[in-house]
Short mmCIF file of C-alpha atoms in Angstrom, two decimals:
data_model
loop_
_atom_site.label_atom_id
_atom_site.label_comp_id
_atom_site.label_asym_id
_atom_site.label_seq_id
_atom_site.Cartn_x
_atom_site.Cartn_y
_atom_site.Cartn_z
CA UNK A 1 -196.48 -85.78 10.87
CA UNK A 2 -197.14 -89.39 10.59
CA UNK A 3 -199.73 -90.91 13.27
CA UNK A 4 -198.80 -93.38 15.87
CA UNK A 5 -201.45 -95.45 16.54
CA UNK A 6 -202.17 -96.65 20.23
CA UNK A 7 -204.03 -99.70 20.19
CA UNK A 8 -205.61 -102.16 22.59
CA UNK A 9 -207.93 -104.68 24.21
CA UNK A 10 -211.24 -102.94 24.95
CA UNK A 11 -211.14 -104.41 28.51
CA UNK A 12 -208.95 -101.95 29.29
CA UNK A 13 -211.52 -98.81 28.89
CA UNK A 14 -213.46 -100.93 31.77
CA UNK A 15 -210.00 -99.96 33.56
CA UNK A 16 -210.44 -96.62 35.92
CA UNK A 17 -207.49 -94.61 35.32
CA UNK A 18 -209.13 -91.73 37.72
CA UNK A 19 -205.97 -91.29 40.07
CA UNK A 20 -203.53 -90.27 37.37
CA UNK A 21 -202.80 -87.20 36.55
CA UNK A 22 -202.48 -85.66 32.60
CA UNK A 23 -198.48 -86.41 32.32
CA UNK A 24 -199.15 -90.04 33.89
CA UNK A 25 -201.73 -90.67 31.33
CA UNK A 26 -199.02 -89.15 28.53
CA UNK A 27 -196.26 -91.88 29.60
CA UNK A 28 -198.29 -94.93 30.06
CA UNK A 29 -200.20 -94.96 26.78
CA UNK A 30 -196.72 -93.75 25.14
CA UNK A 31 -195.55 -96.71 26.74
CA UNK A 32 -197.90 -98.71 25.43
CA UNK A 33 -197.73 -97.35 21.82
CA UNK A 34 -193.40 -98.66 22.19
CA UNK A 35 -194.57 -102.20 23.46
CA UNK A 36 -197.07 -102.35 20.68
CA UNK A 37 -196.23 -105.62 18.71
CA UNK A 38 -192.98 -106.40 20.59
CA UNK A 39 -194.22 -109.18 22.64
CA UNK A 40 -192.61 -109.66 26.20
CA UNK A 41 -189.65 -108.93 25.64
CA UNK A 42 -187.67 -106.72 27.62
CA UNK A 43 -187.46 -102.95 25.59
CA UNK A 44 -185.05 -100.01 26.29
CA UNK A 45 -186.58 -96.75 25.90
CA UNK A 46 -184.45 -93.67 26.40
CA UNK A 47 -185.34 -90.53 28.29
CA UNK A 48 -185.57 -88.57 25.40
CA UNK A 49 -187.77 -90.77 22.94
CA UNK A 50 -190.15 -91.47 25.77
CA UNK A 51 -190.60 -87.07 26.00
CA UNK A 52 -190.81 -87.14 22.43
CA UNK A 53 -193.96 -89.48 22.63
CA UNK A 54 -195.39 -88.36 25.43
CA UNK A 55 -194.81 -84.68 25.03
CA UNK A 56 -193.49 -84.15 27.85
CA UNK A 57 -191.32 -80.27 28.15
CA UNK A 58 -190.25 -80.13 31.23
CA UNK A 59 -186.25 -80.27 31.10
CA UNK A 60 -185.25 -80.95 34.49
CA UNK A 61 -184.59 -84.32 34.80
CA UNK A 62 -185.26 -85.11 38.36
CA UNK A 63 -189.09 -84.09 38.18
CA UNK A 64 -189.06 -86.57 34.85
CA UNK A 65 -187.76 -89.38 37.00
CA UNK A 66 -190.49 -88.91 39.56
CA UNK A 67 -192.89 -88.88 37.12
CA UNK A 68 -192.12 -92.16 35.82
CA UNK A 69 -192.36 -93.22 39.05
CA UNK A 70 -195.48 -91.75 40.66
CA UNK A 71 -196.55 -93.55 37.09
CA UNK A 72 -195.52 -96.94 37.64
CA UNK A 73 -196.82 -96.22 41.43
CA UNK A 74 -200.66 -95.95 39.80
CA UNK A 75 -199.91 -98.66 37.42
CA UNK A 76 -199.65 -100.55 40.51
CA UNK A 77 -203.12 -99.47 41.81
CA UNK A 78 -204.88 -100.01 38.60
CA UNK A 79 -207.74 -102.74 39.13
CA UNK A 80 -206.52 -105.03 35.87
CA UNK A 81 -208.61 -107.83 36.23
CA UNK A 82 -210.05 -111.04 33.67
CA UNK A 83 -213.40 -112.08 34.41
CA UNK A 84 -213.45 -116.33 33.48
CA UNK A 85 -216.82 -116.87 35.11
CA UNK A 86 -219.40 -115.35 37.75
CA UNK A 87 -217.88 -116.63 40.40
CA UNK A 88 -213.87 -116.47 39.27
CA UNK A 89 -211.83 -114.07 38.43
CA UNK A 90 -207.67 -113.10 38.15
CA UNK A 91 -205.94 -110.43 38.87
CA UNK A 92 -202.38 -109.38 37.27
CA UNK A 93 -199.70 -106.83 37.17
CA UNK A 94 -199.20 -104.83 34.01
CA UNK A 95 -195.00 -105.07 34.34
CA UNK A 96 -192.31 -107.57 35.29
CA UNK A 97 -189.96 -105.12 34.94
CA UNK A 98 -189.59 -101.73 35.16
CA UNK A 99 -186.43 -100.19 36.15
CA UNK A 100 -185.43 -96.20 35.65
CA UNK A 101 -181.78 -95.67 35.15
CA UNK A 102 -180.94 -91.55 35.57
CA UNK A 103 -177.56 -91.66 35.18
CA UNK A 104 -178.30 -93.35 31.35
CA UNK A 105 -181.59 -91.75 31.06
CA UNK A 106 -183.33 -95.14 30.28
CA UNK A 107 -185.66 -97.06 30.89
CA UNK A 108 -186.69 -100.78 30.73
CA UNK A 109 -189.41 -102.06 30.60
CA UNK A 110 -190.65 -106.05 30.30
CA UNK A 111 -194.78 -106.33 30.19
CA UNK A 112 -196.48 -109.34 31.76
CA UNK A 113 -197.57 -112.38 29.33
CA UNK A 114 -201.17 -111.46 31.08
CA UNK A 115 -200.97 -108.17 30.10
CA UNK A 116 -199.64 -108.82 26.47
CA UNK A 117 -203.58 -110.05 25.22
CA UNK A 118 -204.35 -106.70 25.86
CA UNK A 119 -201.72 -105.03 23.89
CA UNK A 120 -201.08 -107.37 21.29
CA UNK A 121 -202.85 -110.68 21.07
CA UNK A 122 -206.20 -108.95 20.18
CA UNK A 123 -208.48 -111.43 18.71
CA UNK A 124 -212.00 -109.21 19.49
CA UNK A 125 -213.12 -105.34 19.57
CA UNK A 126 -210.28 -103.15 20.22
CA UNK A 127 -209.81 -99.32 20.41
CA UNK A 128 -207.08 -96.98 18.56
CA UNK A 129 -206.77 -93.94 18.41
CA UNK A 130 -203.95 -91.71 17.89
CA UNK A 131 -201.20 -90.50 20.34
CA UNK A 132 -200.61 -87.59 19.29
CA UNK A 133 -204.01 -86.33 19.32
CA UNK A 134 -204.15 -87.83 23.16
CA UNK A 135 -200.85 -85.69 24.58
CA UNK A 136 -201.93 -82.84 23.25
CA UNK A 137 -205.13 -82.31 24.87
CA UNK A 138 -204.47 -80.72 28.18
CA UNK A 139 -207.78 -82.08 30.26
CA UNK A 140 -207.51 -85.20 32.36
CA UNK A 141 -211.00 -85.53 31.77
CA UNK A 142 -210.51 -84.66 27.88
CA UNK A 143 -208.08 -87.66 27.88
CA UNK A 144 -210.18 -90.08 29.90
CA UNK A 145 -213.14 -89.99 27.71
CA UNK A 146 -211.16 -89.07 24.58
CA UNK A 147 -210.05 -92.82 24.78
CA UNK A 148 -213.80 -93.98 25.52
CA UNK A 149 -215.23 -92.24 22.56
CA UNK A 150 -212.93 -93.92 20.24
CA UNK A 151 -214.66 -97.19 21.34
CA UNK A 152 -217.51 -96.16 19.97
CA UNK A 153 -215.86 -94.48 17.18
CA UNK A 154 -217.75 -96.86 14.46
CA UNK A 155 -221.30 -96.31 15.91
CA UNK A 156 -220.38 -92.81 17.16
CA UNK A 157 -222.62 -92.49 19.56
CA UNK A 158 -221.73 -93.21 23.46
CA UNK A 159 -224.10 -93.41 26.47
CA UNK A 160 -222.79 -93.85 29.83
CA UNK A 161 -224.52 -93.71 33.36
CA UNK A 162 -223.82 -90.43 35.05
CA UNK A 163 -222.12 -92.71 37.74
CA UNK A 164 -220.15 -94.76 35.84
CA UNK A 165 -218.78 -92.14 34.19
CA UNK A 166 -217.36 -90.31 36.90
CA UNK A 167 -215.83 -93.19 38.42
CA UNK A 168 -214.06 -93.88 34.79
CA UNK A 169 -212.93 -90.39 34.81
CA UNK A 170 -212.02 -89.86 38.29
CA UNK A 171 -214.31 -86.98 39.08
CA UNK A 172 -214.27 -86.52 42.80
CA UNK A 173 -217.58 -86.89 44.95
CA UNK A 174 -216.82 -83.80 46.22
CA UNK A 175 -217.96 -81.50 42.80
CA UNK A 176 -221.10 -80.16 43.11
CA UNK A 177 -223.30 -80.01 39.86
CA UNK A 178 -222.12 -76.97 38.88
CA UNK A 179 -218.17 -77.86 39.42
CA UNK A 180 -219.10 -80.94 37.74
CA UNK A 181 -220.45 -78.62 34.24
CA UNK A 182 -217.52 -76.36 34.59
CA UNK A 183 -214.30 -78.26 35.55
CA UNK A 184 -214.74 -81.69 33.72
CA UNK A 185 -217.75 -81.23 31.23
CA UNK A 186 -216.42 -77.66 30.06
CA UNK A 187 -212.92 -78.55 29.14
CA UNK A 188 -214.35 -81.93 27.14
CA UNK A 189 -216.36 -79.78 25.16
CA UNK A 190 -213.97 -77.50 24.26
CA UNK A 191 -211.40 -79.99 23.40
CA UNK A 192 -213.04 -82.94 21.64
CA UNK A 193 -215.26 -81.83 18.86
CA UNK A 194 -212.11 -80.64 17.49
CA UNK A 195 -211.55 -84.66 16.77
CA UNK A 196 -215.33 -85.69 17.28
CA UNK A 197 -216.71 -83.85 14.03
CA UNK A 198 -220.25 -82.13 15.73
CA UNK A 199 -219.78 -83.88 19.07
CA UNK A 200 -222.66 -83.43 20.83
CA UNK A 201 -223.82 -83.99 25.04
CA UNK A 202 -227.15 -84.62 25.52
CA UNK A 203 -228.15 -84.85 29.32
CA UNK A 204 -231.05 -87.79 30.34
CA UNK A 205 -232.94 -87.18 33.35
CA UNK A 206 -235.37 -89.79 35.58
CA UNK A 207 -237.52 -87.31 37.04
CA UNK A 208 -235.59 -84.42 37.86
CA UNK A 209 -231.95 -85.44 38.00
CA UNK A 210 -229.87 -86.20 35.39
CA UNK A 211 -228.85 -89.82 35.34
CA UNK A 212 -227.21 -90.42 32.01
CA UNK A 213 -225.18 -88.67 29.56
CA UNK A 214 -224.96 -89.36 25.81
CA UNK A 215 -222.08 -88.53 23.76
CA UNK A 216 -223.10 -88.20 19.95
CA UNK A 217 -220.88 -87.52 16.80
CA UNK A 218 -220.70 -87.17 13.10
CA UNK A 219 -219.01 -89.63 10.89
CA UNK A 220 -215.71 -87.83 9.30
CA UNK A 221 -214.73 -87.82 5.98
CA UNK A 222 -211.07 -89.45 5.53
CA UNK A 223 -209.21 -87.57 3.08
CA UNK A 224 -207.84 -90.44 1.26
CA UNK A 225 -204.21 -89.83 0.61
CA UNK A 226 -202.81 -91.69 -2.22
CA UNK A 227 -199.68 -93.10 -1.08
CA UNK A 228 -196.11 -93.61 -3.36
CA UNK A 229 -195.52 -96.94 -3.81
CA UNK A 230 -192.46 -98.44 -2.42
CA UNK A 231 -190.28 -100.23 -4.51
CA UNK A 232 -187.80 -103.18 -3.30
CA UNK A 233 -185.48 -104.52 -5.07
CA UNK A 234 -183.21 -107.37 -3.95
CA UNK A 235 -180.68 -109.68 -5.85
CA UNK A 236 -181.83 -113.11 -6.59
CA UNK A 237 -179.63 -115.23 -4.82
CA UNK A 238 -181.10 -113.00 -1.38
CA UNK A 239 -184.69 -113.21 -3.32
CA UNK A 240 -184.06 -117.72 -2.99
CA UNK A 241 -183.70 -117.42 0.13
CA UNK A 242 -186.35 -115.20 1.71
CA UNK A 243 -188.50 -117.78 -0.79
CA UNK A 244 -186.79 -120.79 1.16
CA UNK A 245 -187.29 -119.13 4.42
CA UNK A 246 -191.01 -118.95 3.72
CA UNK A 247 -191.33 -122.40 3.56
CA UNK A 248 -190.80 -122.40 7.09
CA UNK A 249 -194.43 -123.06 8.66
CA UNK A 250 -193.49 -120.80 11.56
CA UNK A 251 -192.08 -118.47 9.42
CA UNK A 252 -194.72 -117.47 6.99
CA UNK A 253 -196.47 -115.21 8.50
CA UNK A 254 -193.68 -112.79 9.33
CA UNK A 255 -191.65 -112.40 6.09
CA UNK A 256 -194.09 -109.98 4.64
CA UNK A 257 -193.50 -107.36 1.82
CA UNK A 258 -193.11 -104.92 4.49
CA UNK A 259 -190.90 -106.92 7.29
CA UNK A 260 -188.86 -107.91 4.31
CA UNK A 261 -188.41 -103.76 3.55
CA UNK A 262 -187.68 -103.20 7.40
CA UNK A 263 -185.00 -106.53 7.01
CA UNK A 264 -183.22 -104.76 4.04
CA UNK A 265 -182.77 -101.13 5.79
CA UNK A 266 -181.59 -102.96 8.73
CA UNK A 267 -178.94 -105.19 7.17
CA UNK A 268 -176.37 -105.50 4.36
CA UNK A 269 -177.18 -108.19 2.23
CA UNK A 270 -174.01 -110.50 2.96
CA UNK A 271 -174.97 -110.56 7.39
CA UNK A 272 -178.59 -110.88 6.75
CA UNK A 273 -178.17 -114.22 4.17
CA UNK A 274 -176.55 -115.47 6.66
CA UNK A 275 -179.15 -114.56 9.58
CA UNK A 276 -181.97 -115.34 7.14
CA UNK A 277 -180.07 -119.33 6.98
CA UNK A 278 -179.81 -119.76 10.68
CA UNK A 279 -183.78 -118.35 11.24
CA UNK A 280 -184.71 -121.33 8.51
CA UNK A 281 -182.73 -124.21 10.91
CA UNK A 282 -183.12 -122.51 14.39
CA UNK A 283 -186.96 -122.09 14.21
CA UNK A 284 -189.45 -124.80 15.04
CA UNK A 285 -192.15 -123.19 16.91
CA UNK A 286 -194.42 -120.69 16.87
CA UNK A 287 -192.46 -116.67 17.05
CA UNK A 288 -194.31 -114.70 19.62
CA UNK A 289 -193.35 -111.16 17.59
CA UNK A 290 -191.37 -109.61 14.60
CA UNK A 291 -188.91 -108.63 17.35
CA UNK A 292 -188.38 -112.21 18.62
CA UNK A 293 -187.18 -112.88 14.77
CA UNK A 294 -185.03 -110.16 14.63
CA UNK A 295 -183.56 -111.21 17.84
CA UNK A 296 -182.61 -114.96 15.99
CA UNK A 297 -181.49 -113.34 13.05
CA UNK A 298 -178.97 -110.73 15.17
CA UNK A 299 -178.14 -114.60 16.38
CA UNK A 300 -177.18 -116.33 13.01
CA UNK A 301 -175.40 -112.93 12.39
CA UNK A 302 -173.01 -113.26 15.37
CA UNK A 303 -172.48 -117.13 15.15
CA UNK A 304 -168.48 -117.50 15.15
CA UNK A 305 -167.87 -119.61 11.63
CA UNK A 306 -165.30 -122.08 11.19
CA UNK A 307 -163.23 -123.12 8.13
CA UNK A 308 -160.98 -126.21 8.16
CA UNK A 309 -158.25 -125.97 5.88
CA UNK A 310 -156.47 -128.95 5.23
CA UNK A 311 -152.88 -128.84 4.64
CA UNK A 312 -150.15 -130.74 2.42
CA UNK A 313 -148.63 -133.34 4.63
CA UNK A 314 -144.94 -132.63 5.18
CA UNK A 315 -144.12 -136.31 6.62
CA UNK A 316 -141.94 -137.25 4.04
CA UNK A 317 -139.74 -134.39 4.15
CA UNK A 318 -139.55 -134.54 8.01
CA UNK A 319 -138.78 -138.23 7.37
CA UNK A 320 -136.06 -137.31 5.07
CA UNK A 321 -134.59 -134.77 7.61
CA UNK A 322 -134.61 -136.90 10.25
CA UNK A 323 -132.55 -139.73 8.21
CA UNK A 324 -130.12 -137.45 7.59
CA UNK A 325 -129.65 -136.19 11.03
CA UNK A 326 -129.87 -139.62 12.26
CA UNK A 327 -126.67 -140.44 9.62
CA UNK A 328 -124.72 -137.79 10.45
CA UNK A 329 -125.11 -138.57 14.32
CA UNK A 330 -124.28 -142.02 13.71
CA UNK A 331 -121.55 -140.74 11.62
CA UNK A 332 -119.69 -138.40 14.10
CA UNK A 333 -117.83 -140.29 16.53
CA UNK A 334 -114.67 -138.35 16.64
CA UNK A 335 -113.80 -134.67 15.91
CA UNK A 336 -112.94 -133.96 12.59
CA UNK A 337 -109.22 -132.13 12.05
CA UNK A 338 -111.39 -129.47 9.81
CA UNK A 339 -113.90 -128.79 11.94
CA UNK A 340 -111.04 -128.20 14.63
CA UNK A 341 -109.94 -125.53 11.75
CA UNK A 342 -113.00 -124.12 11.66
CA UNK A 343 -113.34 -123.54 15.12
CA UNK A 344 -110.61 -121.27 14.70
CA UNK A 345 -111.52 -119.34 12.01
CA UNK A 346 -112.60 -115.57 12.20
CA UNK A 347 -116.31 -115.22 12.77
CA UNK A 348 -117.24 -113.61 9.32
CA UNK A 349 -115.45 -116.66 7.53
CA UNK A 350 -117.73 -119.02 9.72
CA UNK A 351 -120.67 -117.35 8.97
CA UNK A 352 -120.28 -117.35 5.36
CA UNK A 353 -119.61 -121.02 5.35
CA UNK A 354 -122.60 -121.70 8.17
CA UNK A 355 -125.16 -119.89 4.70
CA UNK A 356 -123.45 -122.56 2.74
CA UNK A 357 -123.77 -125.23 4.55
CA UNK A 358 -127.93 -124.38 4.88
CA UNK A 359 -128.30 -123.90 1.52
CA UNK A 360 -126.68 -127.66 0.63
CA UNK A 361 -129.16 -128.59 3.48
CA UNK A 362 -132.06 -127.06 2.29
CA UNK A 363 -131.50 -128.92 -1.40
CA UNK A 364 -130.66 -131.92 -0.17
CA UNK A 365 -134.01 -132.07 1.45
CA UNK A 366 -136.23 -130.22 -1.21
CA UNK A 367 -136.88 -126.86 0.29
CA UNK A 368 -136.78 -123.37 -0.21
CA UNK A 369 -137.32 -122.21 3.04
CA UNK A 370 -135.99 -122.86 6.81
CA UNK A 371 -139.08 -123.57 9.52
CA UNK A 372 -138.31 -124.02 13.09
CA UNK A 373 -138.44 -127.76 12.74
CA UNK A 374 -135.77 -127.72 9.73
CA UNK A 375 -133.85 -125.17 11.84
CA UNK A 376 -133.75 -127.89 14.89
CA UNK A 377 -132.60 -131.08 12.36
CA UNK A 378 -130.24 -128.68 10.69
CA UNK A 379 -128.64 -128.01 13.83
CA UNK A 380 -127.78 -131.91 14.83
CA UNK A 381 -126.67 -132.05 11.41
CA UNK A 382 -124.46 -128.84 10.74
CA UNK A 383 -121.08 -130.44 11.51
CA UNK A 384 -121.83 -132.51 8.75
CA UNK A 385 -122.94 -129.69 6.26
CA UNK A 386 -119.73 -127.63 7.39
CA UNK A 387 -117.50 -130.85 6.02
CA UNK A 388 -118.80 -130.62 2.94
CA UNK A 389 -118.55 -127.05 2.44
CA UNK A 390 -114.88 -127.77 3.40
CA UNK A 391 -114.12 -130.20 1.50
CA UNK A 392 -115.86 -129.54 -1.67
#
């Protein structure tokens, strides 16, 4: 099963996450693993991919619904703060939005730009780990300091006042010393050396009471896994412009080997040249996230196109109809005894001499076929046309 990799700001292990229960701690850092490197923009998550992270069994819908909101509730309650000086300091909400929809079964969710550094504008130390290790241990406390530990993950070794820690873990004032060995340092011990190779707890006392504890661990060996190499091919007109793309300053950065594989699965070739063309134009700032791109290219993809066709110009044969109608009007200032005879003729007779008369129409004025607009100057002239068939 292929990891996926939670990753953040370190401020936020200064962040006591005490009041939440295990499933609370399952949804938010699942939540955090989908907003990973989208920005802050506003992301749909369905019911069922946000259990799938978070492995989360229980079926019953309602129960899920108030877990994402007793969730959101602690989000709330969560001290988030940045520190500018000694004497100034901000606080911020994590979300701007975050609506649950049950009769969908999704959610949305749209994370504050303050939030966002500590997500995905990491410029310092950071810690990862992976969540699928983090769901599956069953310990709120196991969680809590799972997190912590990966901190230190480089220097393995973590040492933490015996206050401190509690408050980062939640551990209520009310445990004795020996609730406090069996409920919350029992279960970390069983759980985490299975992903801390050798984790060891060594208790430091001034005088007679222990004040600090110090988490110690092994370096692991990485079984290095040697990874098929993917190939892409593209065509070469596609190839000239991904290159001309890239010479977009704000554009460089994002049209790597591997966004350019995700922008090939997630296109044909024909919609994404032309989404690739209206990125180059459209962009002249800085993108905020691969998403953000995406979204502009989904743009250029769904831009209505025009073509102007330009047509033969039909004025002289118009002008040619129109003399002729204009002739024959001029022409007809009395009835004709023939037409009188044609009046009276059966219908089948006039209709076969009406086809004739079109047709000496239709050469006379050098077409082949009858348009509404040939129909209406036929008509002022088809007295006319019915004389000549007549007399001819």
């Amino acid at each position: 099963m292929s990891k996926k990799v939670v990753r953040y700001n370190n401020d936020l292990n200064s962040v006591t996450f005490g009041s939440f229960r295990e499933k609370e701690l399952d949804l938010f850092f699942s939540i955090c693993f989908k907003l990973k490197e989208l920005g802050t923009d506003e992301v749909e998550i369905t019911f069922e991919e946000l259990k799938e992270l978070s492995d989360y069994s229980n079926r019953n819908v309602k129960r899920f619904i108030k877990d994402l909101e007793s969730t959101y509730d602690k989000m709330l309650g969560l001290n988030i703060k940045m520190k500018h000086s000694e004497l100034s300091f901000e606080k911020f909400n994590l979300f701007t939005t975050y609506s649950v929809h049950g009769d969908t079964k999704k959610i949305r969710i749209k994370m504050s730009e303050k939030f966002d550094y500590l997500l995905n504008k990491i410029l310092g130390n950071y810690t990862k780990f992976d969540l699928i290790d983090f769901v599956r241990l069953k310990s709120v406390y196991s969680k809590n300091l799972f997190k912590l530990l990966k901190q230190w993950d480089s220097v393995r070794e973590y040492k933490v006042s015996v206050v401190d820690f509690k408050e980062l873990l939640g551990v209520s004032d009310k445990y004795t010393t020996a609730n406090f060995n069996t409920r919350v340092l029992g279960p970390i011990m069983e759980e985490l050396p299975h992903h801390f190779k050798g984790l060891s707890l060594e208790k430091i006392k001034t005088g007679r009471k222990v004040t600090h504890l110090k988490f110690t661990w092994e370096i692991e060996k990485q079984e290095v896994i040697e990874k098929e190499k993917i190939e892409i091919q593209i065509t070469e007109s596609l190839n000239s412009i991904f290159e001309k793309v890239r010479k977009n300053r704000f554009l460089q950065e994002w049209l790597t080997e591997k966004n350019i594989y995700k922008l090939i699965q997630m296109y044909d070739e024909k919609p994404l040249k032309k989404g690739l063309m209206y990125l180059y134009k459209e962009v002249k700032k800085e993108m905020p996230s691969f998403s953000y791109l995406i979204k502009i290219i989904e743009s250029g993809i769904e831009e209505q196109e025009f073509d102007i066709k330009v047509m033969k110009d039909k004025t002289v044969v118009d002008k040619k109809v129109e003399e002729i109608s204009k002739e024959v009007r001029e022409s007809e200032e009395v009835e004709n005894p023939l037409l009188l005879a044609y009046s009276k003729m059966p219908k089948t007779i006039q209709d076969m001499l009406l086809d004739q008369a079109k047709d000496l129409y239709m050469k006379d004025v050098n077409i082949k076929k009858m348009n509404a607009t040939h129909e209406k100057f036929f008509k002022a002239a088809q007295k006319s046309y019915i004389l000549k068939v007549l007399g001819s």
